[in-house]
Amino acid sequence: MVSATFRFYDGLNDFLARAQRGRAFDAPCARDATTKHMIEALGVPHTEVELILVNGVSTGLDTPIEEGDRIAVYPRFAGIGIGEGTRIATRPPGRLRFAADAHLGGLARLLRMAGFDTTYDNGIGDGTLAQRALEEGRIVLSRDRELLKRREVAYGAYVRARKPQDQLRELFERFELAERARPFTLCLHCNAPLRVASKDEVLARLPPMVRALQHEFSTCDVCRRVYWKGSHWKRMAGMLDAVGAGDEPEED
């Protein structure tokens, strides 16, 4: 065994035992332990870490820990004067796509409503979810720290809020999603792209009142659901405006 001194900053303290929060503390480490191994052994998912300093030098998650090391661990947005090139990647390159775990069905639906490709299946296990997300370049969303610690999870986010709307706001802030949002371009139910449809095309699938009052429609070619601007317009618009993604919502 070797001993190292750790100090976690800002919101990362929430994952630690109470006696370890907001202070430096010593911890025993196996001789072959890496920074990732020890950070997670202390309770912090690696997905929540963007910067690690070992003896004042920025390093990655796979750095071996040596006797007497002093390790400082920072979350994203930590105010410290270190170049961007030294930070740990917390999101995949290109378009952001998400994979919500079995307990975040409401959040998955709201992300789709805002136009973000989000998979959700409450019938698959954590291992399958993590592997699929890795293969598809998705960010795993979960309130389960152990899921986010899995080796297959390259990118992830611990969702702190409990209510779906608050969860959506949290992700908009964390990943700066407002400028990327394309509200009501995806099916809320199956995540497939929506397309504009004529009234004649979807007429047989419309309730009588909708046939009389509505004239603009979109449809999903996978599940055949039809969407239109209806009674939920103001509520959905207000919710999206509240998180910075307001646009013309539709209702199915």
Short mmCIF file of C-alpha atoms in Angstrom, two decimals:
data_model
loop_
_atom_site.label_atom_id
_atom_site.label_comp_id
_atom_site.label_asym_id
_atom_site.label_seq_id
_atom_site.Cartn_x
_atom_site.Cartn_y
_atom_site.Cartn_z
CA MET A 1 0.00 0.00 0.00
CA VAL A 2 0.96 3.63 -0.52
CA SER A 3 -0.59 6.77 0.94
CA ALA A 4 -1.71 9.87 -0.96
CA THR A 5 -3.40 13.12 0.04
CA PHE A 6 -6.64 14.02 -1.75
CA ARG A 7 -8.62 17.25 -2.00
CA PHE A 8 -11.91 17.44 -3.93
CA TYR A 9 -13.47 20.74 -4.94
CA ASP A 10 -16.93 22.25 -5.39
CA GLY A 11 -19.79 19.85 -6.09
CA LEU A 12 -17.56 16.77 -6.03
CA ASN A 13 -17.67 16.97 -2.25
CA ASP A 14 -21.29 15.85 -2.36
CA PHE A 15 -20.13 12.35 -3.31
CA LEU A 16 -17.66 12.01 -0.42
CA ALA A 17 -18.07 10.76 3.11
CA ARG A 18 -18.94 13.72 5.35
CA ALA A 19 -15.58 13.70 7.14
CA GLN A 20 -13.73 14.09 3.81
CA ARG A 21 -15.67 17.05 2.44
CA GLY A 22 -14.05 20.44 1.94
CA ARG A 23 -10.63 19.43 3.26
CA ALA A 24 -7.47 17.56 2.37
CA PHE A 25 -7.30 14.01 3.68
CA ASP A 26 -4.98 11.05 3.47
CA ALA A 27 -6.13 7.78 1.95
CA PRO A 28 -4.38 4.38 1.54
CA CYS A 29 -4.04 3.22 -2.08
CA ALA A 30 -3.07 -0.09 -3.64
CA ARG A 31 0.38 0.04 -5.22
CA ASP A 32 -1.06 -0.33 -8.73
CA ALA A 33 -3.97 2.09 -8.16
CA THR A 34 -4.60 4.83 -10.72
CA THR A 35 -6.19 8.21 -10.19
CA LYS A 36 -9.46 6.88 -11.68
CA HIS A 37 -9.46 3.88 -9.36
CA MET A 38 -9.01 5.97 -6.22
CA ILE A 39 -11.33 8.81 -7.21
CA GLU A 40 -14.11 6.28 -7.75
CA ALA A 41 -13.19 4.25 -4.66
CA LEU A 42 -13.76 7.43 -2.67
CA GLY A 43 -17.23 7.76 -4.19
CA VAL A 44 -16.85 10.15 -7.13
CA PRO A 45 -17.81 8.89 -10.63
CA HIS A 46 -15.08 9.64 -13.16
CA THR A 47 -17.70 11.26 -15.41
CA GLU A 48 -17.94 14.19 -12.97
CA VAL A 49 -14.21 15.03 -13.11
CA GLU A 50 -12.65 17.42 -15.61
CA LEU A 51 -9.29 18.27 -14.05
CA ILE A 52 -6.82 16.33 -11.88
CA LEU A 53 -3.63 17.84 -10.50
CA VAL A 54 -1.03 15.47 -9.09
CA ASN A 55 1.60 17.44 -7.18
CA GLY A 56 0.47 20.53 -9.06
CA VAL A 57 0.73 18.98 -12.53
CA SER A 58 -2.36 18.22 -14.60
CA THR A 59 -2.79 14.56 -15.46
CA GLY A 60 -5.33 12.02 -16.71
CA LEU A 61 -7.44 9.31 -15.17
CA ASP A 62 -4.93 6.54 -15.77
CA THR A 63 -1.98 8.02 -13.85
CA PRO A 64 -0.44 5.59 -11.29
CA ILE A 65 -0.45 6.92 -7.73
CA GLU A 66 2.83 7.02 -5.85
CA GLU A 67 3.69 7.40 -2.18
CA GLY A 68 3.14 10.93 -0.90
CA ASP A 69 1.28 12.23 -3.98
CA ARG A 70 -0.98 15.22 -3.42
CA ILE A 71 -4.01 14.93 -5.67
CA ALA A 72 -6.49 17.74 -6.32
CA VAL A 73 -9.69 16.86 -8.19
CA TYR A 74 -11.95 19.44 -9.85
CA PRO A 75 -15.35 19.27 -11.56
CA ARG A 76 -16.27 21.05 -14.76
CA PHE A 77 -16.32 24.86 -14.60
CA ALA A 78 -13.76 24.92 -11.80
CA GLY A 79 -12.23 28.39 -11.72
CA ILE A 80 -8.53 27.61 -12.05
CA GLY A 81 -5.97 28.98 -14.47
CA ILE A 82 -5.09 25.78 -16.33
CA GLY A 83 -5.07 25.56 -20.13
CA GLU A 84 -8.01 23.86 -21.80
CA GLY A 85 -5.71 21.28 -23.40
CA THR A 86 -5.00 19.74 -20.02
CA ARG A 87 -8.61 19.07 -19.07
CA ILE A 88 -10.29 15.67 -19.23
CA ALA A 89 -12.90 15.42 -22.00
CA THR A 90 -16.39 15.34 -20.49
CA ARG A 91 -18.36 15.04 -23.73
CA PRO A 92 -17.85 13.30 -27.08
CA PRO A 93 -16.95 15.37 -30.15
CA GLY A 94 -19.68 16.46 -32.52
CA ARG A 95 -23.42 16.31 -31.98
CA LEU A 96 -24.47 15.52 -28.40
CA ARG A 97 -26.54 12.37 -27.97
CA PHE A 98 -27.75 10.89 -24.71
CA ALA A 99 -28.68 7.53 -23.18
CA ALA A 100 -31.01 7.80 -20.18
CA ASP A 101 -31.13 4.98 -17.65
CA ALA A 102 -34.29 3.15 -16.61
CA HIS A 103 -35.23 5.74 -13.96
CA LEU A 104 -35.09 8.81 -16.22
CA GLY A 105 -37.94 8.22 -18.65
CA GLY A 106 -39.43 11.66 -18.00
CA LEU A 107 -36.12 13.37 -18.68
CA ALA A 108 -35.64 11.35 -21.88
CA ARG A 109 -38.99 12.57 -23.17
CA LEU A 110 -38.15 16.21 -22.39
CA LEU A 111 -34.76 15.95 -24.08
CA ARG A 112 -36.44 14.58 -27.19
CA MET A 113 -38.95 17.42 -27.01
CA ALA A 114 -36.02 19.86 -27.08
CA GLY A 115 -34.59 18.03 -30.10
CA PHE A 116 -31.84 15.92 -28.53
CA ASP A 117 -31.39 12.32 -29.67
CA THR A 118 -31.98 10.36 -26.46
CA THR A 119 -32.34 6.61 -26.09
CA TYR A 120 -34.37 5.12 -23.26
CA ASP A 121 -35.35 1.53 -22.55
CA ASN A 122 -36.40 0.51 -19.05
CA GLY A 123 -36.08 -3.15 -20.02
CA ILE A 124 -32.29 -3.33 -20.42
CA GLY A 125 -29.62 -3.74 -17.77
CA ASP A 126 -26.85 -1.32 -16.88
CA GLY A 127 -24.21 -3.33 -18.73
CA THR A 128 -26.14 -3.28 -22.00
CA LEU A 129 -26.94 0.41 -21.61
CA ALA A 130 -23.30 1.29 -20.98
CA GLN A 131 -22.05 -0.79 -23.92
CA ARG A 132 -24.59 0.64 -26.36
CA ALA A 133 -23.78 4.17 -25.25
CA LEU A 134 -20.09 3.51 -25.81
CA GLU A 135 -20.69 2.11 -29.29
CA GLU A 136 -22.98 4.98 -30.28
CA GLY A 137 -20.98 7.80 -28.68
CA ARG A 138 -23.72 8.75 -26.21
CA ILE A 139 -23.53 10.48 -22.83
CA VAL A 140 -24.99 8.21 -20.14
CA LEU A 141 -27.46 10.00 -17.86
CA SER A 142 -28.11 8.49 -14.45
CA ARG A 143 -28.65 9.07 -10.75
CA ASP A 144 -26.80 5.79 -10.10
CA ARG A 145 -23.15 6.45 -9.28
CA GLU A 146 -22.21 2.80 -9.76
CA LEU A 147 -23.49 2.83 -13.34
CA LEU A 148 -21.39 5.90 -14.12
CA LYS A 149 -18.30 4.23 -12.66
CA ARG A 150 -18.47 1.36 -15.14
CA ARG A 151 -15.42 0.98 -17.37
CA GLU A 152 -17.57 1.08 -20.52
CA VAL A 153 -18.93 4.55 -19.70
CA ALA A 154 -16.69 6.95 -21.58
CA TYR A 155 -18.97 9.94 -21.05
CA GLY A 156 -21.70 10.42 -18.50
CA ALA A 157 -23.49 12.80 -16.19
CA TYR A 158 -24.81 12.31 -12.70
CA VAL A 159 -28.26 13.92 -12.63
CA ARG A 160 -28.76 15.59 -9.27
CA ALA A 161 -32.31 16.93 -9.61
CA ARG A 162 -35.28 14.63 -9.00
CA LYS A 163 -38.03 16.23 -11.10
CA PRO A 164 -37.80 15.91 -14.91
CA GLN A 165 -38.12 19.64 -15.63
CA ASP A 166 -35.39 20.44 -13.09
CA GLN A 167 -33.26 17.67 -14.58
CA LEU A 168 -33.65 19.19 -18.04
CA ARG A 169 -32.60 22.60 -16.74
CA GLU A 170 -29.60 21.02 -15.04
CA LEU A 171 -28.43 19.41 -18.29
CA PHE A 172 -29.00 22.59 -20.30
CA GLU A 173 -26.65 24.39 -17.92
CA ARG A 174 -24.07 21.62 -17.72
CA PHE A 175 -23.80 20.99 -21.46
CA GLU A 176 -24.78 24.47 -22.71
CA LEU A 177 -27.62 23.01 -24.75
CA ALA A 178 -29.69 26.12 -25.45
CA GLU A 179 -27.97 26.99 -28.72
CA ARG A 180 -28.10 23.35 -29.89
CA ALA A 181 -31.79 22.80 -29.19
CA ARG A 182 -34.17 22.09 -32.09
CA PRO A 183 -37.53 21.72 -30.33
CA PHE A 184 -40.11 19.32 -31.72
CA THR A 185 -38.01 17.72 -34.41
CA LEU A 186 -38.01 14.27 -32.76
CA CYS A 187 -40.79 11.89 -31.80
CA LEU A 188 -41.31 12.00 -28.04
CA HIS A 189 -42.10 8.29 -27.97
CA CYS A 190 -39.55 6.58 -30.23
CA ASN A 191 -36.86 9.23 -30.79
CA ALA A 192 -37.18 9.13 -34.60
CA PRO A 193 -37.13 12.34 -36.69
CA LEU A 194 -40.44 14.06 -37.36
CA ARG A 195 -41.46 15.36 -40.78
CA VAL A 196 -44.08 17.83 -41.89
CA ALA A 197 -47.29 16.14 -43.05
CA SER A 198 -50.30 17.45 -44.90
CA LYS A 199 -53.71 17.34 -43.25
CA ASP A 200 -55.00 14.95 -45.91
CA GLU A 201 -52.17 12.51 -45.16
CA VAL A 202 -52.97 12.23 -41.45
CA LEU A 203 -56.70 12.95 -41.51
CA ALA A 204 -57.74 9.39 -40.63
CA ARG A 205 -55.58 9.48 -37.50
CA LEU A 206 -56.98 12.72 -36.08
CA PRO A 207 -59.67 13.14 -33.41
CA PRO A 208 -62.78 14.98 -34.71
CA MET A 209 -62.03 18.20 -32.81
CA VAL A 210 -58.49 18.32 -34.13
CA ARG A 211 -59.71 17.83 -37.69
CA ALA A 212 -61.87 20.90 -37.29
CA LEU A 213 -59.41 23.21 -35.55
CA GLN A 214 -55.87 22.29 -36.57
CA HIS A 215 -54.15 22.67 -39.95
CA GLU A 216 -50.41 22.10 -39.39
CA PHE A 217 -49.07 18.65 -38.58
CA SER A 218 -45.93 16.57 -38.29
CA THR A 219 -45.67 12.82 -38.10
CA CYS A 220 -43.28 10.05 -37.12
CA ASP A 221 -42.73 7.45 -39.85
CA VAL A 222 -41.68 4.84 -37.28
CA CYS A 223 -44.59 4.79 -34.82
CA ARG A 224 -47.03 6.82 -37.00
CA ARG A 225 -47.93 9.24 -34.21
CA VAL A 226 -49.18 12.64 -35.33
CA TYR A 227 -48.31 15.95 -33.64
CA TRP A 228 -50.04 19.33 -33.84
CA LYS A 229 -50.20 22.64 -32.00
CA GLY A 230 -52.83 22.12 -29.38
CA SER A 231 -53.95 22.79 -25.82
CA HIS A 232 -50.52 22.08 -24.33
CA TRP A 233 -48.85 24.78 -26.40
CA LYS A 234 -48.49 27.42 -23.67
CA ARG A 235 -47.39 24.99 -20.97
CA MET A 236 -44.76 23.32 -23.14
CA ALA A 237 -43.56 26.65 -24.55
CA GLY A 238 -43.22 28.05 -21.05
CA MET A 239 -41.26 25.03 -19.88
CA LEU A 240 -38.85 25.25 -22.81
CA ASP A 241 -38.48 29.00 -22.38
CA ALA A 242 -37.59 28.41 -18.74
CA VAL A 243 -34.57 26.32 -19.75
CA GLY A 244 -33.62 28.50 -22.71
CA ALA A 245 -34.97 26.36 -25.55
CA GLY A 246 -38.25 28.05 -26.34
CA ASP A 247 -39.79 27.51 -29.76
CA GLU A 248 -43.11 26.54 -31.24
CA PRO A 249 -44.09 23.33 -29.48
CA GLU A 250 -46.53 20.76 -30.71
CA GLU A 251 -48.68 18.23 -29.01
CA ASP A 252 -49.64 14.67 -29.85
#
